[in-house]
Tab-separated table of C-alpha atoms in Angstrom:
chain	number	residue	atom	x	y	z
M	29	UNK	CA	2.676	31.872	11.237
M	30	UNK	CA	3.204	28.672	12.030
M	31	UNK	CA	5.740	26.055	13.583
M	32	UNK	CA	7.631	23.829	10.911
M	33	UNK	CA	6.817	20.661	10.215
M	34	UNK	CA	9.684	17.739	10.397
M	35	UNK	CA	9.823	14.272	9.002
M	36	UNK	CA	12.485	11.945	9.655
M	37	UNK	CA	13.272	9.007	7.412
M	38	UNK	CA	16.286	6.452	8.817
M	39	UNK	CA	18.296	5.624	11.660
M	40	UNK	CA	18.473	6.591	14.683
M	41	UNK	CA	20.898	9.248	13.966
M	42	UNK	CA	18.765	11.100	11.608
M	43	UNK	CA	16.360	11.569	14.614
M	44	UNK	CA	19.053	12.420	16.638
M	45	UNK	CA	19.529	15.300	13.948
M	46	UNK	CA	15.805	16.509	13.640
M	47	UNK	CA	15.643	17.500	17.050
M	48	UNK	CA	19.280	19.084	16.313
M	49	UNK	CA	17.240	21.208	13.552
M	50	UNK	CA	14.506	21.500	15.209
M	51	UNK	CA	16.413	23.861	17.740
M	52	UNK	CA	18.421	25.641	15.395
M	53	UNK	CA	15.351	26.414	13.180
M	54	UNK	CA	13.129	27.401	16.305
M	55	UNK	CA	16.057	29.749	17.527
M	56	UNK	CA	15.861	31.881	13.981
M	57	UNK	CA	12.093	31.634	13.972
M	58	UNK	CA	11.599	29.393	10.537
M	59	UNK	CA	7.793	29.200	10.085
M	60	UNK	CA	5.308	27.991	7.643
M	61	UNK	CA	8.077	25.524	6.457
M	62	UNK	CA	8.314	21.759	5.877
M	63	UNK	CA	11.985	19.339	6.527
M	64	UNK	CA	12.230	15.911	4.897
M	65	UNK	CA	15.621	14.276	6.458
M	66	UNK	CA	16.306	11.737	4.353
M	67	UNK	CA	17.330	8.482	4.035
M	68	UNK	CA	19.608	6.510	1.435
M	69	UNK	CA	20.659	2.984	2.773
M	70	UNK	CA	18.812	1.314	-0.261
M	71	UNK	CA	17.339	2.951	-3.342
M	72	UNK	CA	13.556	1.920	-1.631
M	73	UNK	CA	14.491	4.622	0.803
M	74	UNK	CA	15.014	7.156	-1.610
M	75	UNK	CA	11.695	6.012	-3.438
M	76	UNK	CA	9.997	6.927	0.036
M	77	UNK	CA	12.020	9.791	0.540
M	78	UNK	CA	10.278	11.107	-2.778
M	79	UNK	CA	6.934	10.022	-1.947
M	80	UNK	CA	7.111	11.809	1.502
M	81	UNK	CA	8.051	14.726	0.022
M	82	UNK	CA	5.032	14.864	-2.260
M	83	UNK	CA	2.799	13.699	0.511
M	84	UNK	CA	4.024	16.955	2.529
M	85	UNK	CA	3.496	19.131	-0.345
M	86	UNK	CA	-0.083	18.568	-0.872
M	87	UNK	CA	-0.957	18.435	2.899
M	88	UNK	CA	0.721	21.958	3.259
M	89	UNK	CA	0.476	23.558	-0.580
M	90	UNK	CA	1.866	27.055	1.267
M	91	UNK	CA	4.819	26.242	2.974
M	92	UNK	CA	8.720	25.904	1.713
M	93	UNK	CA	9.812	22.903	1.303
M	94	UNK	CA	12.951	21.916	2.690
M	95	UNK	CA	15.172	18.807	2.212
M	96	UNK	CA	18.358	17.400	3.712
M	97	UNK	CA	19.622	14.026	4.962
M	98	UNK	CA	21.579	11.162	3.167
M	99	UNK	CA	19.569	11.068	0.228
M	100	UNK	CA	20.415	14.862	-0.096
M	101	UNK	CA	23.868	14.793	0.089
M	102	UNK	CA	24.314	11.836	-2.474
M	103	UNK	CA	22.469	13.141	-4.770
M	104	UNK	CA	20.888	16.580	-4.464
M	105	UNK	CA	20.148	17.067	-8.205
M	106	UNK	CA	17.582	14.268	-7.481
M	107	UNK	CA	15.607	16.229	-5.594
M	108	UNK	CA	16.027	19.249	-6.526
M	109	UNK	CA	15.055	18.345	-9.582
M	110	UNK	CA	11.458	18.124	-8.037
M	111	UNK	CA	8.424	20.941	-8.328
M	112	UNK	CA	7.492	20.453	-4.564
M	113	UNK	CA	11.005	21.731	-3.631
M	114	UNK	CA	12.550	24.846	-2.673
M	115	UNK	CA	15.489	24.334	-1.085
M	116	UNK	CA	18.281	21.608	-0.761
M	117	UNK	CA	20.906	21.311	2.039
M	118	UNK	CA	23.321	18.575	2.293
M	119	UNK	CA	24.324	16.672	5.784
M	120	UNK	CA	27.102	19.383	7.479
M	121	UNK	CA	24.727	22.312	6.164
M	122	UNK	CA	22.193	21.137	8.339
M	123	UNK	CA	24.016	21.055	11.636
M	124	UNK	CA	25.128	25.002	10.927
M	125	UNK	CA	22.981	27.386	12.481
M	126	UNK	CA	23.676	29.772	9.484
M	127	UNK	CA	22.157	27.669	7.238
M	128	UNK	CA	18.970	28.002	9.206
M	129	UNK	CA	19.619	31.559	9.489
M	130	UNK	CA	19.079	31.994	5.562
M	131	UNK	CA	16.249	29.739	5.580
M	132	UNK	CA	14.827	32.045	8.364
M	133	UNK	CA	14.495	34.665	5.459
M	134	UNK	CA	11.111	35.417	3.476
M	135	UNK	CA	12.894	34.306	0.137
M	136	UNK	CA	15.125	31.499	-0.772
M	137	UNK	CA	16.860	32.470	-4.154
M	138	UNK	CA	17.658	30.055	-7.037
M	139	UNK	CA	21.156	30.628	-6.166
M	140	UNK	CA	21.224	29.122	-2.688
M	141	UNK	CA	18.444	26.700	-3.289
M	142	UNK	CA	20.741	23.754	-3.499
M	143	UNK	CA	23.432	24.170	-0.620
M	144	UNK	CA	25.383	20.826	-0.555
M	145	UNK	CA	28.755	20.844	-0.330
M	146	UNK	CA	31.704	18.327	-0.595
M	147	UNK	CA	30.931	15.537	2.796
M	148	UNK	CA	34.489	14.346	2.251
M	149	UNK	CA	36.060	17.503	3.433
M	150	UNK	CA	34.463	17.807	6.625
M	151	UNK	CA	37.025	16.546	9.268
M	152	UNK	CA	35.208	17.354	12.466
M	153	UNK	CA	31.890	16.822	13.938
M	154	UNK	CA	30.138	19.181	16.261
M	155	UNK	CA	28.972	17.662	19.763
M	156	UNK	CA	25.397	18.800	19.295
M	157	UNK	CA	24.117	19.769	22.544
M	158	UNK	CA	20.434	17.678	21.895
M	159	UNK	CA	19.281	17.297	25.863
M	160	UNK	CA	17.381	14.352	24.988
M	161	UNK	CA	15.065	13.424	22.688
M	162	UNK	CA	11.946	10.604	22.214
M	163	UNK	CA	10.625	10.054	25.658
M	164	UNK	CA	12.005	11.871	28.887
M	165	UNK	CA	13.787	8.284	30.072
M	166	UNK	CA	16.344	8.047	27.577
M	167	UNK	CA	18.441	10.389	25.851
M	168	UNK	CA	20.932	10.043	22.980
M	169	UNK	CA	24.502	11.505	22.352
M	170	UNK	CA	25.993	11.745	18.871
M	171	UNK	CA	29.757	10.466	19.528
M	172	UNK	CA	30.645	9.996	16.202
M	173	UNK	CA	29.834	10.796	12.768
M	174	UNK	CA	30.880	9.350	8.497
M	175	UNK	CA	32.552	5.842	7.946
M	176	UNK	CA	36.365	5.185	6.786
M	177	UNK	CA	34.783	1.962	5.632
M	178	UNK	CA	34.110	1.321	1.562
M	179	UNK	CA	31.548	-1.630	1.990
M	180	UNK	CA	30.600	-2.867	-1.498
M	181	UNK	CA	26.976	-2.196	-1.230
M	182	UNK	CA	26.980	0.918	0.879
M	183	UNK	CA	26.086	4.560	-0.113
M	184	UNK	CA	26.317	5.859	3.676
M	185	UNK	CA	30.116	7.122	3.313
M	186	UNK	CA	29.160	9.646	0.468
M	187	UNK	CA	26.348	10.691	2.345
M	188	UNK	CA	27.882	11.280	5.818
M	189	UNK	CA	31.983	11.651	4.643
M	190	UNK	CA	34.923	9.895	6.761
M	191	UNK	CA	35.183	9.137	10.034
M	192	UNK	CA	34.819	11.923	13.022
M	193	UNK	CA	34.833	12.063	16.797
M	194	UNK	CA	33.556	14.170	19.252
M	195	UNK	CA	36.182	14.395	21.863
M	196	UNK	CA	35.360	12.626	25.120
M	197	UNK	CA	35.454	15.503	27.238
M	198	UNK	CA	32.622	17.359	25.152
M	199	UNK	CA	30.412	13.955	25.507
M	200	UNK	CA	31.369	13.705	29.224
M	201	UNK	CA	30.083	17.217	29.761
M	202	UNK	CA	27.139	16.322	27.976
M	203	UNK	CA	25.988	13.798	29.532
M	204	UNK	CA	26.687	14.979	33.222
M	205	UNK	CA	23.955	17.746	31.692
M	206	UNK	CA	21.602	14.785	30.828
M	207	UNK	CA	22.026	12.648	34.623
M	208	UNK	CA	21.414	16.434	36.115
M	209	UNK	CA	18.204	16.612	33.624
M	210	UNK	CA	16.843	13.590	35.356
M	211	UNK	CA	17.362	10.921	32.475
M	212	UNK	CA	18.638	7.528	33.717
M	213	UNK	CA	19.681	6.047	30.711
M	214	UNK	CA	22.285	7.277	27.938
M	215	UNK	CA	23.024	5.852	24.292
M	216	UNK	CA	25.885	6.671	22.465
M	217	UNK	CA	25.110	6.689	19.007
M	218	UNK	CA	27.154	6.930	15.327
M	219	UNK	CA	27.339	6.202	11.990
M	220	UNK	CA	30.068	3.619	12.443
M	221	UNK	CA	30.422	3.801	16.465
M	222	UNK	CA	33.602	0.969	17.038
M	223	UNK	CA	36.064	3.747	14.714
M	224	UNK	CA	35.508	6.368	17.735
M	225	UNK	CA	38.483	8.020	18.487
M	226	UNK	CA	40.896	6.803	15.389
M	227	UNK	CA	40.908	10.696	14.560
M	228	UNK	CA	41.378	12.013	18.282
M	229	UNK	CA	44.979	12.755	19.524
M	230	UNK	CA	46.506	9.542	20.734
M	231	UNK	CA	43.638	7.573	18.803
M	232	UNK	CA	41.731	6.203	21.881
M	233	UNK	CA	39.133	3.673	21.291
M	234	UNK	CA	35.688	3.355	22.150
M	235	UNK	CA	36.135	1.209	25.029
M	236	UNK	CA	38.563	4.052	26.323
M	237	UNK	CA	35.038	6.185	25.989
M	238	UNK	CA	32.951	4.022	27.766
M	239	UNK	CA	35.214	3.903	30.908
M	240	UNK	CA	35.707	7.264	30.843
M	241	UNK	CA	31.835	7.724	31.053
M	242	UNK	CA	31.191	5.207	33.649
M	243	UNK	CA	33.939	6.362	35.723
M	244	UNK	CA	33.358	10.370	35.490
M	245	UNK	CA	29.478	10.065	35.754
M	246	UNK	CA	28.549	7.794	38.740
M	247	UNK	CA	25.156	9.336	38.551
M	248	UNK	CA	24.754	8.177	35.398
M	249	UNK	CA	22.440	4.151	36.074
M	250	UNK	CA	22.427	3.356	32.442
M	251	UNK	CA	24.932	3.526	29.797
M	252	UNK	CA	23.882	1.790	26.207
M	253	UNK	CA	25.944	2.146	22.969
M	254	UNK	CA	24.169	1.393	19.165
M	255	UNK	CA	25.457	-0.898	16.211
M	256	UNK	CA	28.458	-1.736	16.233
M	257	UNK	CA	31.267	-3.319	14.169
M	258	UNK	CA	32.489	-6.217	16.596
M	259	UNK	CA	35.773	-6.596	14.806
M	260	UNK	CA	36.647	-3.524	15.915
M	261	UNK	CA	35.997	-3.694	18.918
M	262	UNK	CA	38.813	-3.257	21.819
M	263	UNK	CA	39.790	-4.809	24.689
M	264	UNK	CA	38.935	-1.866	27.206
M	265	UNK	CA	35.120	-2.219	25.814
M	266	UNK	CA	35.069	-6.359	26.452
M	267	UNK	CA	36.526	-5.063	30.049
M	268	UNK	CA	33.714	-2.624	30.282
M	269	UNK	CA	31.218	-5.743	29.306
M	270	UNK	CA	32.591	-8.465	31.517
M	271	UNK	CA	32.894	-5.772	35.000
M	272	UNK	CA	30.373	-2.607	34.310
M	273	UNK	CA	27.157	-3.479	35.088
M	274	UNK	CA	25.801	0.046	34.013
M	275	UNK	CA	26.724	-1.017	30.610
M	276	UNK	CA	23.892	-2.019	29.122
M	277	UNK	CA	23.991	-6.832	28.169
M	278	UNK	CA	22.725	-5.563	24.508
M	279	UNK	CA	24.646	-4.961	21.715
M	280	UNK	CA	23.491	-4.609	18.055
M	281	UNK	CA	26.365	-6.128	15.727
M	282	UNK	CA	26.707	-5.550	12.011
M	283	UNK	CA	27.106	-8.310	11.038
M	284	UNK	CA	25.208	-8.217	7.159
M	285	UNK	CA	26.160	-11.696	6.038
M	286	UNK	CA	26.762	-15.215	7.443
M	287	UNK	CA	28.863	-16.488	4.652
M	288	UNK	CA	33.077	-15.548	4.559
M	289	UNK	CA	32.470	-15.598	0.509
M	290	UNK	CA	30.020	-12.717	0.551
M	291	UNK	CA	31.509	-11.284	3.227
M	292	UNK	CA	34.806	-10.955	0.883
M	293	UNK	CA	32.632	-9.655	-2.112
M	294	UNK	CA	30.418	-6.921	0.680
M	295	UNK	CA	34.692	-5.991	1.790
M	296	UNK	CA	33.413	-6.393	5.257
M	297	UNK	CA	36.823	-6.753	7.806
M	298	UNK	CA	35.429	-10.154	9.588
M	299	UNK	CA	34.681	-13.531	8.770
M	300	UNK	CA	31.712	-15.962	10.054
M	301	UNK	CA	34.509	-17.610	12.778
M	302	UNK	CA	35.384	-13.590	13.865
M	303	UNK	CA	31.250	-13.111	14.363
M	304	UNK	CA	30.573	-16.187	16.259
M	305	UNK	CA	33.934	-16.055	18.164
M	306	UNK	CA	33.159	-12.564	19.303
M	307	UNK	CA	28.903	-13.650	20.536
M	308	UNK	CA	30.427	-16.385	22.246
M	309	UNK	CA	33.312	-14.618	24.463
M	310	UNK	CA	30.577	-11.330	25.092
M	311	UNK	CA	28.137	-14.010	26.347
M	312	UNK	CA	30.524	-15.682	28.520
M	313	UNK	CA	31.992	-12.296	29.761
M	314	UNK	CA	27.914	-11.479	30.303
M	315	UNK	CA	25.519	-14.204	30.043
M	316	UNK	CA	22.712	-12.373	30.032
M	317	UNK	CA	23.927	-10.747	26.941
M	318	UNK	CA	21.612	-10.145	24.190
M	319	UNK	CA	22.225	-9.215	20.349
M	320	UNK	CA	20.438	-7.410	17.653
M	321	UNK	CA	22.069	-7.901	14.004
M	322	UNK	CA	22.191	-6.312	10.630
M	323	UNK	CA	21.409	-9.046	8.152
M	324	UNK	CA	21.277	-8.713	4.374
M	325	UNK	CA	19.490	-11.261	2.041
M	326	UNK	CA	19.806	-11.697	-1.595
M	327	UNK	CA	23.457	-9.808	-1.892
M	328	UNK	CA	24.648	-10.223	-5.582
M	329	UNK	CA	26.086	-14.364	-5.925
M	330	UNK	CA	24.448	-15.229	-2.741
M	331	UNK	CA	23.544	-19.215	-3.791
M	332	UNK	CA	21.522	-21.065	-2.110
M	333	UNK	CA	24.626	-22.155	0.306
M	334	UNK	CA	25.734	-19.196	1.427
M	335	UNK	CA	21.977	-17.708	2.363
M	336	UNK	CA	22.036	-21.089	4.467
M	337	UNK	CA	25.060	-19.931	6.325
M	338	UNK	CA	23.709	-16.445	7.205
M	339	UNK	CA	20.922	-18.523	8.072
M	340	UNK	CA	22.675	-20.867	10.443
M	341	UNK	CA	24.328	-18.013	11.826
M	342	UNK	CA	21.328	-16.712	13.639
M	343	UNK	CA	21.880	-19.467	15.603
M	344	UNK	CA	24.875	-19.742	16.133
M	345	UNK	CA	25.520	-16.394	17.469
M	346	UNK	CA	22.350	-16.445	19.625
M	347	UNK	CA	20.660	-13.308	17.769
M	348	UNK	CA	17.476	-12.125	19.361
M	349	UNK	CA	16.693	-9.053	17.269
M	350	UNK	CA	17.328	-8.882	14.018
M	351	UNK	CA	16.866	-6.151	11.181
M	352	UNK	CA	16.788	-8.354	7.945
M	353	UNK	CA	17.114	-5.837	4.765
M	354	UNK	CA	16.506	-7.730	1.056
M	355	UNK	CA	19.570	-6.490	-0.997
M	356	UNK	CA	18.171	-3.905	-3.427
M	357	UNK	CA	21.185	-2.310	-5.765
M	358	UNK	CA	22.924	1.332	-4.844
M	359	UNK	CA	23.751	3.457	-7.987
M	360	UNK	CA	27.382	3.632	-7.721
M	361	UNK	CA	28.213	1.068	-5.803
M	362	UNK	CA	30.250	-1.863	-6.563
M	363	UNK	CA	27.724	-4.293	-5.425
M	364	UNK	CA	25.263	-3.064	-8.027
M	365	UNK	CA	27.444	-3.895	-10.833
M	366	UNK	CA	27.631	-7.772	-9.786
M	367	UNK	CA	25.508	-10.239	-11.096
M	368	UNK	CA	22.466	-9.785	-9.237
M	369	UNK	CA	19.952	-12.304	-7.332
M	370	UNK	CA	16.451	-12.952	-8.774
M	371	UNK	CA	14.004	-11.025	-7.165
M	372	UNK	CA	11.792	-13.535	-5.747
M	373	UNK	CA	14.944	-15.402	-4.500
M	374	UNK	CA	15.911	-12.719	-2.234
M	375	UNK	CA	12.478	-12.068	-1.121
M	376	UNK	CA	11.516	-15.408	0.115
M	377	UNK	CA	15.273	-15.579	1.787
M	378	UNK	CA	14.093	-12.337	3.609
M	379	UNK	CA	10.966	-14.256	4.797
M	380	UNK	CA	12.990	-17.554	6.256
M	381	UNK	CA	15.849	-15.137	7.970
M	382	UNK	CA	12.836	-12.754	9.506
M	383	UNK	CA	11.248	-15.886	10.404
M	384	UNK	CA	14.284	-17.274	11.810
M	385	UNK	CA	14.307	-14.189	14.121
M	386	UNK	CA	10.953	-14.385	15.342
M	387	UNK	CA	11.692	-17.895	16.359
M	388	UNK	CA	14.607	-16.401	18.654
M	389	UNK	CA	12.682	-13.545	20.298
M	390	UNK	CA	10.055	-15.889	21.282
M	391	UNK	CA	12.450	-18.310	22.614
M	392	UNK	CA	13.803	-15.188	24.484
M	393	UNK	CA	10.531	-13.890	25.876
M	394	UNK	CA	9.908	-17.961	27.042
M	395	UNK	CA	13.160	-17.532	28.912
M	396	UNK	CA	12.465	-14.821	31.034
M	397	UNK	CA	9.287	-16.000	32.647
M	398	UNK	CA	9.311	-15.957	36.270
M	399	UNK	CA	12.517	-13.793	36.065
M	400	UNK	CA	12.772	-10.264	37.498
M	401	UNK	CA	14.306	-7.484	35.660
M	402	UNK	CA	15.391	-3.916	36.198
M	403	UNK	CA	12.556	-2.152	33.861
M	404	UNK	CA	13.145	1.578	32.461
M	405	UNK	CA	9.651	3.101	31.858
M	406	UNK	CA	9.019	4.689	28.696
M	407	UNK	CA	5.854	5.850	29.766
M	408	UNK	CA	3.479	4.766	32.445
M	409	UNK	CA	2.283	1.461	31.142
M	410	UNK	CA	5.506	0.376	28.783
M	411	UNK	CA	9.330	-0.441	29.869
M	412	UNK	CA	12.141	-2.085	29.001
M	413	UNK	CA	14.511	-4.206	30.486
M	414	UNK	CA	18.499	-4.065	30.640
M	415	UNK	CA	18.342	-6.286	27.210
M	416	UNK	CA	15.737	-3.880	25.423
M	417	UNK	CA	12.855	-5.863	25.789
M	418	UNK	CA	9.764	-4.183	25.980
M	419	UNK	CA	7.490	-4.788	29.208
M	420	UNK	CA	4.118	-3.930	29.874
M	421	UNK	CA	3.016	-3.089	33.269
M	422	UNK	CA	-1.085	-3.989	34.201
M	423	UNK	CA	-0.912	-0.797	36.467
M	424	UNK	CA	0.734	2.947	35.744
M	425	UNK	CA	4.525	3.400	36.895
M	426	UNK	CA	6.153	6.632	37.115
M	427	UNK	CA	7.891	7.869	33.717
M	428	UNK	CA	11.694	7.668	33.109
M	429	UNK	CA	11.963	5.681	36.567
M	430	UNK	CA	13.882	2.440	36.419
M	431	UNK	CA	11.456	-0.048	38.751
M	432	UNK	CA	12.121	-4.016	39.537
M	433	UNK	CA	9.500	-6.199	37.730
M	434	UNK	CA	8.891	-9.923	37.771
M	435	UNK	CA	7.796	-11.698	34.635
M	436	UNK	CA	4.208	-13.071	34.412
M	437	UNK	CA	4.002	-13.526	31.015
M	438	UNK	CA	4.129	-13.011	27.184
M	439	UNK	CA	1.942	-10.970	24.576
M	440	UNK	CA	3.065	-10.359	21.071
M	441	UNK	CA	6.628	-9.367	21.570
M	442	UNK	CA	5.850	-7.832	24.625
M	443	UNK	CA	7.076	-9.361	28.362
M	444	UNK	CA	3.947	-8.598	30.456
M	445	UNK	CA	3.889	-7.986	34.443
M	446	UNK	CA	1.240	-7.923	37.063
């Protein structure tokens, strides 16, 4: 007998689901089994999602083989397909603890092996109950779950369905649980976060949320929400930014292009002006605002122009940290059916955006010598500040407290203090 073994491919979320599994599979008593959630952004995830899965199957030859995630759902034969797998379960299958039930059992017919059913029928998502997960600081609530959104190049929709809230009472509740658990800082996470709420009664928005948190959990020191979709997002959430100082001055924006062209042919819902526009007002509502983005180089037509303006726009919208993906085609998306960039193009544009970015986190680290900051420790030598920066302390701090710190200095990417 022993415990299962998980491996999480992805975002955020996906972890956010593991530890979901990892309860309901530890409450049937699933042993001597292995979980691959996967990942399908680009078809290089589902490459690795393939080579994890034979990686797991020769370190543990005995065990069932279990796989779920994106990749799963969109397309199951794929993987099923493959000798080192037994069983198949798509996205909502995971998150039932009947599925687990069945997997509990000594023998997974041929008839259930591949349980995947149709995403785009699910209309409501589960609050899972996860009391935290990652280090005992932080904690993360699921809020929202699927995209209404057809982006061009984007395979997420058919792997997580349409749109779906958890209603703010259930995420109120939960976190009240969390502040009582001891954890000082919350995220509020989703698949496409700024759409919270369009499928509740009376279609609140996400700002509406946030309040709601802030105002119902005074407790609660840290509130942080994920990526979102700045075009979307309301005027109760720029409130929230310019007065709550428990809201977190770090937002990650999705942003994926710098060019309104590409923008059109990606069917994103903003234009360069609508990014920059939106940076510049959140910075002057918070000035010590900070932004991650979603950038994507070498999207099918991109010239040589229009990498420059997602280039320039770096700048222009003061992005710190930036997650720079080279376009690789989707099966079955639009995008892959354009005329496509030359390999080496897109790879070298990669290179100058990343590079681009690391110019603007050093730049940030420079600025914050000599300044103090509120630091949440991770663990006892490693923090990070209200902008996500990661500190690291010269002497042991307690875990999961939030301490003051005053810069001394920089190493790697890392703020240090005395």
């Amino acid at each position: 007998m022993s415990a299962p073994v998980f491996s999480t491919l992805g975002c955020r979320l996906n972890a956010y689901e593991t530890e979901a599994m990892k309860e309901l599979a530890g409450s049937v008593g699933l042993d001597n089994a292995v979980v691959v959630n996967t990942c399908a952004v680009t078809a290089e995830a589902v490459r690795k999602a393939r080579q994890e899965i034979r990686r797991l199957r020769r370190e543990n030859p005995g065990a069932r083989l279990i796989v779920t995630g994106c990749a799963a759902q969109t397309e199951p034969e794929t993987f099923s397909a493959m000798d080192e797998v037994d069983a198949v379960i798509g996205n909502t299958e995971k998150m039932q603890p009947e599925t687990w039930r069945g997997m509990a059992a000594d023998f997974i017919g041929r008839t259930e092996a591949v349980q995947v059913d149709d995403i785009m029928s699910v209309t409501e998502t589960a609050g899972h109950l996860i009391d935290g997960f990652g280090t005992r600081s932080r904690a993360y609530v699921q809020v929202q779950n699927g995209c209404d959104h057809r982006c061009t190049f984007c395979i997420i929709p058919y792997g997580r369905g349409n749109s779906r809230s958890v209603p703010a009472g259930v995420v109120v509740e939960q976190i009240k649980r969390l502040v009582g658990k001891g954890f000082n800082e919350v995220v509020l996470t989703g698949v496409d976060l700024t759409s919270w709420g369009a499928d509740l009664p009376a279609e609140p928005k996400l700002g509406d949320l946030v309040m709601r948190i802030l105002k119902l959990v005074p407790d609660l020191p840290r509130l942080r929400i994920s990526s979102i979709d700045s075009i979307e997002v309301d005027e109760n959430l720029m409130q929230a930014i310019a007065t709550e100082t428990r809201l977190m001055p770090h937002l990650h924006l999705s942003l994926q292009h710098g060019d309104d062209l590409i923008l059109k042919r990606m069917k994103r819902r903003h234009l360069r002006d609508d990014a920059i526009r939106f940076a510049e007002e959140a910075r002057r509502l918070r000035p010590d605002m900070t932004f991650g983005a979603d950038i994507i180089a070498g999207f099918p037509t991109e010239s040589a122009a229009a990498f420059e303006n997602s280039l320039k726009l770096v700048e222009e919208c003061h992005l710190t940290w930036l997650h720079v993906f080279p376009y690789s085609p989707r099966q079955g998306t639009p995008a892959a059916r354009m005329p496509q960039v030359n390999g080496k193009d897109i790879k070298a544009r990669a290179a100058r955006l990343r590079a681009a970015g690391e110019a603007r986190v050093a730049a940030h680290l420079e600025e914050q010598q000599g300044r103090t900051h509120r630091v949440l420790m991770e663990n006892p030598r490693m923090g990070r500040t209200e902008q996500f920066t990661e500190v690291v302390f010269g002497a042991d701090r307690e875990e999961g407290a939030i301490v003051d710190a005053t810069v001394t200095g920089v190493k790697g990417h890392q703020l240090t203090v005395a």
